[in-house]
PDB file of N, CA and C in Angstrom:
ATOM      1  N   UNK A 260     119.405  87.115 117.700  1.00 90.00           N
ATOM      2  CA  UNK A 260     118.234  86.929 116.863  1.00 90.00           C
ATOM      3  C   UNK A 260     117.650  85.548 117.112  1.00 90.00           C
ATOM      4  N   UNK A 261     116.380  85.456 117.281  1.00 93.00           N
ATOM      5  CA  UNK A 261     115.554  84.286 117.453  1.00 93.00           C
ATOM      6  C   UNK A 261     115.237  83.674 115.971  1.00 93.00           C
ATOM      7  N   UNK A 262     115.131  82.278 115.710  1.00 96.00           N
ATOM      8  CA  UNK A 262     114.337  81.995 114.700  1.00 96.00           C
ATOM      9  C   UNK A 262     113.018  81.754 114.789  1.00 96.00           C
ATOM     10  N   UNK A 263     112.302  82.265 113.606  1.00 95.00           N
ATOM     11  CA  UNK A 263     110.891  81.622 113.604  1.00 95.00           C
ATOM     12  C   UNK A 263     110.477  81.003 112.431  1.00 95.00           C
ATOM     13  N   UNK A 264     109.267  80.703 112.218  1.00 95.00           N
ATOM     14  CA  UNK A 264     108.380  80.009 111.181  1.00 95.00           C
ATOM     15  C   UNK A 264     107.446  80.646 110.882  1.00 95.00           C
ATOM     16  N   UNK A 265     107.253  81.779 109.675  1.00 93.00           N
ATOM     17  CA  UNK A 265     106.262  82.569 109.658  1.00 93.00           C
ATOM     18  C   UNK A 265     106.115  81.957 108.342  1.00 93.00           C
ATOM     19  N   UNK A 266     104.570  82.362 108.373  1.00 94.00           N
ATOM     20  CA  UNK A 266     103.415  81.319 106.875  1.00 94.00           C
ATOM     21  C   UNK A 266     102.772  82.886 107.194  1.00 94.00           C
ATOM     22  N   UNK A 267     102.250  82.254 105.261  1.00 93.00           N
ATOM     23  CA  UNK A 267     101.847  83.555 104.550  1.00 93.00           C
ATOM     24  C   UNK A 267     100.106  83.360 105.318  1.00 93.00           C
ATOM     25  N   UNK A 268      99.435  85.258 105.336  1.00 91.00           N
ATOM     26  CA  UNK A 268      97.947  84.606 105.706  1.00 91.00           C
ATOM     27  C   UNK A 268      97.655  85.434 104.602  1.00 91.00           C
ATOM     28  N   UNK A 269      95.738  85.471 104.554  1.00 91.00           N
ATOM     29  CA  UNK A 269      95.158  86.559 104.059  1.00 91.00           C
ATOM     30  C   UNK A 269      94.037  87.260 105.093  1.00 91.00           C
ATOM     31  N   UNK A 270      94.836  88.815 105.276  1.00 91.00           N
ATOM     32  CA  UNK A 270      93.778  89.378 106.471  1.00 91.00           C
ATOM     33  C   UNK A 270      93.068  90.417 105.667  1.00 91.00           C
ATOM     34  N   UNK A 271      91.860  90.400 105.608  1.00 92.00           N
ATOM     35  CA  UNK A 271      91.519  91.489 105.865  1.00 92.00           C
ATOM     36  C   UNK A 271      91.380  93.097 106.548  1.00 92.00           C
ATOM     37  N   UNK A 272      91.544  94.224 106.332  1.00 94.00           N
ATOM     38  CA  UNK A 272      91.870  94.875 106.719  1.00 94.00           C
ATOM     39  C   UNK A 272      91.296  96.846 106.464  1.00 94.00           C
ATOM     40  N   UNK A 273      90.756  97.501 106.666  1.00 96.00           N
ATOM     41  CA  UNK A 273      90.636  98.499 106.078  1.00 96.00           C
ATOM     42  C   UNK A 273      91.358  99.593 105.360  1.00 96.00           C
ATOM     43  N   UNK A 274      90.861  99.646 103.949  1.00 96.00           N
ATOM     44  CA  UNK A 274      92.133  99.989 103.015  1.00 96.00           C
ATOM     45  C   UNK A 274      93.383 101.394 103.286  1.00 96.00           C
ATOM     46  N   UNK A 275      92.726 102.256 103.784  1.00 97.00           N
ATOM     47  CA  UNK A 275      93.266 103.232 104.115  1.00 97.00           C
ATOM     48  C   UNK A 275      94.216 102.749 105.342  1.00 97.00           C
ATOM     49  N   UNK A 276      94.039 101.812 106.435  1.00 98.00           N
ATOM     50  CA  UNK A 276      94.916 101.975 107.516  1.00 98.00           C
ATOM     51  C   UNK A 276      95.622 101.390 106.748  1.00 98.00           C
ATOM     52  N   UNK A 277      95.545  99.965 105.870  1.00 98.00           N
ATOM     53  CA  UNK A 277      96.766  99.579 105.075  1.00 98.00           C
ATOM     54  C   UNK A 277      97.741 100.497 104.184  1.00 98.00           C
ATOM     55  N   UNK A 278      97.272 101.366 103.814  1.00 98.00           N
ATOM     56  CA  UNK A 278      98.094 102.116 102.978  1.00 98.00           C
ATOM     57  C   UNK A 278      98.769 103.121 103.910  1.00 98.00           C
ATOM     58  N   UNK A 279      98.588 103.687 105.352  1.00 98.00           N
ATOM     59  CA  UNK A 279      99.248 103.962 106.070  1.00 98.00           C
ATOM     60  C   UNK A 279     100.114 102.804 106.509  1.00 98.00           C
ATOM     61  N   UNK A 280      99.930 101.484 106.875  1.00 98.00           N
ATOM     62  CA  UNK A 280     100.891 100.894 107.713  1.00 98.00           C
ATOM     63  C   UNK A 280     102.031 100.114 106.885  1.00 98.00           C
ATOM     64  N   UNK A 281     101.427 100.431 105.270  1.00 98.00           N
ATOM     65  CA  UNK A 281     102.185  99.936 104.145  1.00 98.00           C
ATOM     66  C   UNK A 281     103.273 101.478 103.839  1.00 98.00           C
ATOM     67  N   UNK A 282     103.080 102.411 104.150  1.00 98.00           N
ATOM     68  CA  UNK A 282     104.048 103.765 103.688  1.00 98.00           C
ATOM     69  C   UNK A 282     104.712 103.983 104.897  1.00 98.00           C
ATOM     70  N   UNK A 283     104.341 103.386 106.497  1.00 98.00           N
ATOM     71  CA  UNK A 283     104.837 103.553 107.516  1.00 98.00           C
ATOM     72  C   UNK A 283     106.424 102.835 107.514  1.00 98.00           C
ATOM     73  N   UNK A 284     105.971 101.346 106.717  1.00 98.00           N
ATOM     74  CA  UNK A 284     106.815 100.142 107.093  1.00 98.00           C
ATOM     75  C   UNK A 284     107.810 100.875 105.703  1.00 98.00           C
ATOM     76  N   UNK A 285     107.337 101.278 104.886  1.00 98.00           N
ATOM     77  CA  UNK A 285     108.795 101.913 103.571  1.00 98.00           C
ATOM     78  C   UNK A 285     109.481 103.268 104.738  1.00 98.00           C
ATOM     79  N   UNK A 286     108.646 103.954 105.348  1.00 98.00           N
ATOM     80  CA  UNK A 286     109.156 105.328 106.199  1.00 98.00           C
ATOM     81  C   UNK A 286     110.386 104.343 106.979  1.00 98.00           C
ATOM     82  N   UNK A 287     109.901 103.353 107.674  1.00 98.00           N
ATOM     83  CA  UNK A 287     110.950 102.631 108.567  1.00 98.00           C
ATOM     84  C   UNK A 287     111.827 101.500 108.070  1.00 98.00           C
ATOM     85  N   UNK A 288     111.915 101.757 106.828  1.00 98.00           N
ATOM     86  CA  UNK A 288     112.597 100.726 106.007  1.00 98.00           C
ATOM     87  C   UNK A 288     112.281  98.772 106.715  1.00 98.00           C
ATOM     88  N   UNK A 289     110.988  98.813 107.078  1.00 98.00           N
ATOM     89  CA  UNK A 289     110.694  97.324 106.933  1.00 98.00           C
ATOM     90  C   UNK A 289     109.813  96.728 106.068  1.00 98.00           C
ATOM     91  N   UNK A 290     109.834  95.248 106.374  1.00 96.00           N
ATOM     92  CA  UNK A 290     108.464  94.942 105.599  1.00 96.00           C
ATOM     93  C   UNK A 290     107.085  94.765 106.202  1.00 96.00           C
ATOM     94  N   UNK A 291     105.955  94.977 106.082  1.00 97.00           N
ATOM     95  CA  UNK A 291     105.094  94.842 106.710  1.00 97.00           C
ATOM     96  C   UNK A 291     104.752  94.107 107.565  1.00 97.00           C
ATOM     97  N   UNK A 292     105.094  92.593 107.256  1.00 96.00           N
ATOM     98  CA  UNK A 292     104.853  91.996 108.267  1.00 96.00           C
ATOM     99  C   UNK A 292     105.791  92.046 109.463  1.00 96.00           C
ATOM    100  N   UNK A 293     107.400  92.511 109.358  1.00 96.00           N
ATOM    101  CA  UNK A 293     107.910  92.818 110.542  1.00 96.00           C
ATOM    102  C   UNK A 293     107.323  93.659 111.277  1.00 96.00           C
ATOM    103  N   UNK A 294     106.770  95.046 110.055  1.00 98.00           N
ATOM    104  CA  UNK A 294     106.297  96.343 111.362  1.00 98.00           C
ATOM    105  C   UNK A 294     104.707  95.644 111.699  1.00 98.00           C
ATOM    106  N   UNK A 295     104.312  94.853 111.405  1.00 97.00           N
ATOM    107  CA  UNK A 295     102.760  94.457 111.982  1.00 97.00           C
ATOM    108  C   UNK A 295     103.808  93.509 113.308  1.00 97.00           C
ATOM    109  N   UNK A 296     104.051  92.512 113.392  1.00 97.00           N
ATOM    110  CA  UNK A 296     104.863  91.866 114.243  1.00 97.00           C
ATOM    111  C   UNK A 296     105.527  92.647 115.758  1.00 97.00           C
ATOM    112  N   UNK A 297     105.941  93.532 115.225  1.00 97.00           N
ATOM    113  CA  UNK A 297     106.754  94.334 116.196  1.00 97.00           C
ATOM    114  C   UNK A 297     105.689  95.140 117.047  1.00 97.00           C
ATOM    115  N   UNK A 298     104.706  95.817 116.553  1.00 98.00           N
ATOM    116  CA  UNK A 298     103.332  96.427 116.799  1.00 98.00           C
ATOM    117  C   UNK A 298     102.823  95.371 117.712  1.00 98.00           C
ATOM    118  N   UNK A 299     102.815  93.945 117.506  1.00 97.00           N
ATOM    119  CA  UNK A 299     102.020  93.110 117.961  1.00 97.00           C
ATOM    120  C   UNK A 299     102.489  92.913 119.565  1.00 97.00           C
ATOM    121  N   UNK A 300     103.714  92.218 119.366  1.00 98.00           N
ATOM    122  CA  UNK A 300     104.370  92.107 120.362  1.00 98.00           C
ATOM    123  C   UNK A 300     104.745  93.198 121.406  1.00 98.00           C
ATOM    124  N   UNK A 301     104.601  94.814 120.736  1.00 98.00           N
ATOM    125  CA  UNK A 301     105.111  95.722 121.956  1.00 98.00           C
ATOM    126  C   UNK A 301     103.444  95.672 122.315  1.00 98.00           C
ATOM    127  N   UNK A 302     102.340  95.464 121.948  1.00 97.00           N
ATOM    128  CA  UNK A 302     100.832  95.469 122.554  1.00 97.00           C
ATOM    129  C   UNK A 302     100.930  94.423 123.331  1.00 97.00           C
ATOM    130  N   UNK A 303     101.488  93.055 123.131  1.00 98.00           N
ATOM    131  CA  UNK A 303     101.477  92.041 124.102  1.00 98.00           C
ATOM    132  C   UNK A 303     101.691  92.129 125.214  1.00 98.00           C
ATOM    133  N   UNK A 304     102.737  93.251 125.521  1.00 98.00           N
ATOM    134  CA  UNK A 304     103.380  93.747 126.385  1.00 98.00           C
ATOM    135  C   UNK A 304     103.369  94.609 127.312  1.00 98.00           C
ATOM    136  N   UNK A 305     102.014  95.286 126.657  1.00 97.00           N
ATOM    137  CA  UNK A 305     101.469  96.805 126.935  1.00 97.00           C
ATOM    138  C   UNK A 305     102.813  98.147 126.900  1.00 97.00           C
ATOM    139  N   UNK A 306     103.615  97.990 126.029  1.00 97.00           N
ATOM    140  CA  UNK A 306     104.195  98.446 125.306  1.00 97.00           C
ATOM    141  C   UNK A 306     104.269  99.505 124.039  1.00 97.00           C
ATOM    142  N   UNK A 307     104.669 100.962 124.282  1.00 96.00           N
ATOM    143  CA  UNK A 307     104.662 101.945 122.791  1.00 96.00           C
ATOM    144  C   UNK A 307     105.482 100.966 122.187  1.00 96.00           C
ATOM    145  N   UNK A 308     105.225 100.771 120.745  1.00 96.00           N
ATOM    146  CA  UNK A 308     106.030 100.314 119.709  1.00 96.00           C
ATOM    147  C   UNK A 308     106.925 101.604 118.827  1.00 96.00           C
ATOM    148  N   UNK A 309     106.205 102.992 119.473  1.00 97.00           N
ATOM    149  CA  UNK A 309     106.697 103.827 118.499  1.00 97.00           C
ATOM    150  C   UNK A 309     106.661 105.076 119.478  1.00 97.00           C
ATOM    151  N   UNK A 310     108.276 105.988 118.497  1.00 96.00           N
ATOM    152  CA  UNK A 310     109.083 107.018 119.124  1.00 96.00           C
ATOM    153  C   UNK A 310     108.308 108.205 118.778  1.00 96.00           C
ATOM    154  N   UNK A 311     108.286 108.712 119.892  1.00 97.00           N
ATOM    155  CA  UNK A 311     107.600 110.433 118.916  1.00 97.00           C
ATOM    156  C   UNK A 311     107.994 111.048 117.688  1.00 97.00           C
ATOM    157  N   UNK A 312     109.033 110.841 116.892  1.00 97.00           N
ATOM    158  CA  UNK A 312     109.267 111.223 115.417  1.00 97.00           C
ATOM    159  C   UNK A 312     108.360 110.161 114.840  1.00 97.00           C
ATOM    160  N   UNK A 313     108.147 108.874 115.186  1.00 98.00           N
ATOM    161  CA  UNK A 313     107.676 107.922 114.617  1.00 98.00           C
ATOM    162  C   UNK A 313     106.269 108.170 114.105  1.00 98.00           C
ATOM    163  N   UNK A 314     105.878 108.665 115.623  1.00 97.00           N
ATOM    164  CA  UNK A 314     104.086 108.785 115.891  1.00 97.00           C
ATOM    165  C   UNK A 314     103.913 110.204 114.913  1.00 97.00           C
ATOM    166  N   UNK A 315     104.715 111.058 114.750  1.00 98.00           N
ATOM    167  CA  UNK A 315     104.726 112.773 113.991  1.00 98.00           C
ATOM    168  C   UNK A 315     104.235 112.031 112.523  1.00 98.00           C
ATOM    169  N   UNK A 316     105.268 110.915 112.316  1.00 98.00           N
ATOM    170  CA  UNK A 316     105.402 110.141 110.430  1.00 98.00           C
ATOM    171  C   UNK A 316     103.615 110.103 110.099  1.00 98.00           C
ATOM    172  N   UNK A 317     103.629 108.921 111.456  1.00 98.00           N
ATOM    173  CA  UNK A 317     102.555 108.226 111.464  1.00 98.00           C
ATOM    174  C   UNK A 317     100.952 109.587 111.145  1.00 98.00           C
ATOM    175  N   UNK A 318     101.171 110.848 112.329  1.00 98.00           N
ATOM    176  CA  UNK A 318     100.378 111.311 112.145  1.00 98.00           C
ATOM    177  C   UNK A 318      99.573 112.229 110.562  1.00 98.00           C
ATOM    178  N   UNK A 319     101.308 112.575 109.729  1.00 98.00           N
ATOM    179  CA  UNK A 319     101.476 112.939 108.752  1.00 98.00           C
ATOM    180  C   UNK A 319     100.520 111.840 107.672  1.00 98.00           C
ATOM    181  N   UNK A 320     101.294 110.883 107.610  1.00 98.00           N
ATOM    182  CA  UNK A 320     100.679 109.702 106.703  1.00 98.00           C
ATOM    183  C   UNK A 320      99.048 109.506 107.005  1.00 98.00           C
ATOM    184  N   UNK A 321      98.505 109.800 107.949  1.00 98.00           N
ATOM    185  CA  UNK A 321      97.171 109.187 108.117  1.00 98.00           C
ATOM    186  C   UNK A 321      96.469 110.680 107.565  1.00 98.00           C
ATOM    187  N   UNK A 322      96.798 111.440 107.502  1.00 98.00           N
ATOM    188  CA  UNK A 322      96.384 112.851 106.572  1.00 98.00           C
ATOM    189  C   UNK A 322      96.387 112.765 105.388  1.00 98.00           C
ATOM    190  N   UNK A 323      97.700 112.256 105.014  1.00 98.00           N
ATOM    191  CA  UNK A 323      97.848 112.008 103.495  1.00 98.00           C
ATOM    192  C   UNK A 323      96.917 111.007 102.862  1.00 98.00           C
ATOM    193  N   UNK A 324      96.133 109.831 103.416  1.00 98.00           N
ATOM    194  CA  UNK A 324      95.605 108.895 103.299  1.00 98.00           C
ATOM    195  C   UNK A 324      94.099 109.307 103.555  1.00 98.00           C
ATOM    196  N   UNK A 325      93.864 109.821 104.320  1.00 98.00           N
ATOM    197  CA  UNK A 325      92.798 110.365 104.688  1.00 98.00           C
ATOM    198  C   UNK A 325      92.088 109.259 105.567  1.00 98.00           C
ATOM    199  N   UNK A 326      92.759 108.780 106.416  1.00 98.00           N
ATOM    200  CA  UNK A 326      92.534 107.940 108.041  1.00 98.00           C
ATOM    201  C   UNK A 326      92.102 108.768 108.785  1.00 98.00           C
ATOM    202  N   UNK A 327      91.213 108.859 109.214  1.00 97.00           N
ATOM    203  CA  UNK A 327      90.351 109.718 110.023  1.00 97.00           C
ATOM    204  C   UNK A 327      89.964 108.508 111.412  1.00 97.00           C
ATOM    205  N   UNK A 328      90.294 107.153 111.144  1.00 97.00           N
ATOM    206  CA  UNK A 328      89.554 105.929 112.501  1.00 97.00           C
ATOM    207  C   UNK A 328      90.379 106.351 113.515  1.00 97.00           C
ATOM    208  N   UNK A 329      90.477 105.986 115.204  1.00 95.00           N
ATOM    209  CA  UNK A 329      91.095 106.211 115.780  1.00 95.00           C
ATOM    210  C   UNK A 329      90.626 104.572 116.796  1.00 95.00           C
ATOM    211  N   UNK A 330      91.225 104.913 118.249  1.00 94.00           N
ATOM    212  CA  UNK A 330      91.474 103.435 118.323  1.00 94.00           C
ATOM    213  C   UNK A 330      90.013 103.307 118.963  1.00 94.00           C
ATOM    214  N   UNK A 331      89.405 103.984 119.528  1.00 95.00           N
ATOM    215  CA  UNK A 331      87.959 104.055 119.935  1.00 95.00           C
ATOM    216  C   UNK A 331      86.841 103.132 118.959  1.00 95.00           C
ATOM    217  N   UNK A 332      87.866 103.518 117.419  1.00 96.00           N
ATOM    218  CA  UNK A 332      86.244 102.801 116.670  1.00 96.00           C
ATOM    219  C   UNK A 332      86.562 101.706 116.510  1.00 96.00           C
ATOM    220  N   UNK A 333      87.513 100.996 116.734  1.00 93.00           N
ATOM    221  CA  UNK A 333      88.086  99.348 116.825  1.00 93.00           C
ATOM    222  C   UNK A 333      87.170  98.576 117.321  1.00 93.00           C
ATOM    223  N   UNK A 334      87.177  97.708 116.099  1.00 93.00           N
ATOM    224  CA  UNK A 334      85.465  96.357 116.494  1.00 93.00           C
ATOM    225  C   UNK A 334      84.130  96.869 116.685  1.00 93.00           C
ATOM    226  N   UNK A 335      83.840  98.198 115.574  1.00 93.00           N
ATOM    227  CA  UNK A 335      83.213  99.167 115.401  1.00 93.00           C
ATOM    228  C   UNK A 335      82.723  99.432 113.987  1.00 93.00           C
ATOM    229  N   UNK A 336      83.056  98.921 113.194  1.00 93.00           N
ATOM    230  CA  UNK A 336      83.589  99.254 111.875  1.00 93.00           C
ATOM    231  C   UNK A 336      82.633  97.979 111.104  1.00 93.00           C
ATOM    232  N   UNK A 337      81.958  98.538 110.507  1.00 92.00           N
ATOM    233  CA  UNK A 337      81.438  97.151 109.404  1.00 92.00           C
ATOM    234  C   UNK A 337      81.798  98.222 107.843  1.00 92.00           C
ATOM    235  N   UNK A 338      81.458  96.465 107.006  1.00 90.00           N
ATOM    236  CA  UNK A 338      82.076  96.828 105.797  1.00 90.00           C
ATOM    237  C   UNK A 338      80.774  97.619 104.786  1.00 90.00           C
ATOM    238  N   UNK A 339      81.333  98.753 104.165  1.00 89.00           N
ATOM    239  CA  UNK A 339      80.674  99.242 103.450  1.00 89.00           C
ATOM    240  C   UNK A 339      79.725  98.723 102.507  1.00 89.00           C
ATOM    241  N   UNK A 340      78.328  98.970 102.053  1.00 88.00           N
ATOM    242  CA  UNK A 340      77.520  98.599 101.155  1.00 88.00           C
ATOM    243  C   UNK A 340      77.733  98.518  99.635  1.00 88.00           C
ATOM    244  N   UNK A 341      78.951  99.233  99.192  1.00 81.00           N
ATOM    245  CA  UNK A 341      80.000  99.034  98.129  1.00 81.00           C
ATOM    246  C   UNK A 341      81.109  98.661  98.052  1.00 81.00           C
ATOM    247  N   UNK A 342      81.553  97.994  99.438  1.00 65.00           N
ATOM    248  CA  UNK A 342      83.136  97.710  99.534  1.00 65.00           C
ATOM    249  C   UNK A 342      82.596  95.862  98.892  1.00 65.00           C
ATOM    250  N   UNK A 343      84.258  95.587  97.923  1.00 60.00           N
ATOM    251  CA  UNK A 343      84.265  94.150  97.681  1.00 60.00           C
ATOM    252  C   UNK A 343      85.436  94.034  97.026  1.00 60.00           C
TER     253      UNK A 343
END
């Protein structure tokens, strides 16, 4: 195990993928910022971060949530005329 120095941020984010990547990280018993971290670093890498049971969870949860974005609309997305 490596040590690090992680500080708290505030990101913004769209609410629905959060509530998937917030029921993902309880599905995989972490905390968010590990499963955002781990996500980060297997992209650094050009790296899957996730197993096909994983991606099945994942696909389940984004139904339940009603996530309909995919990675196409990334940096695509402005904020709603009622979102605040």
């Amino acid at each position: 195990m490596k040590d690090v120095h992680r500080i708290q941020t505030g990101v913004r984010i769209e609410q629905r993928t959060l509530k998937v990547l917030k029921a993902l990280a309880e599905y995989l018993d972490l905390s968010l910022g590990d499963l955002l971290e781990g996500i980060v670093l297997h992209a650094f890498e050009a790296k899957l971060p996730f197993s096909q049971e994983t991606l099945r969870q994942i696909t389940r949860l984004k139904k339940v949530y009603g996530l309909d974005l995919c990675a196409e609309d990334a940096h695509r997305l402005k904020e709603a005329p009622d979102a605040e």
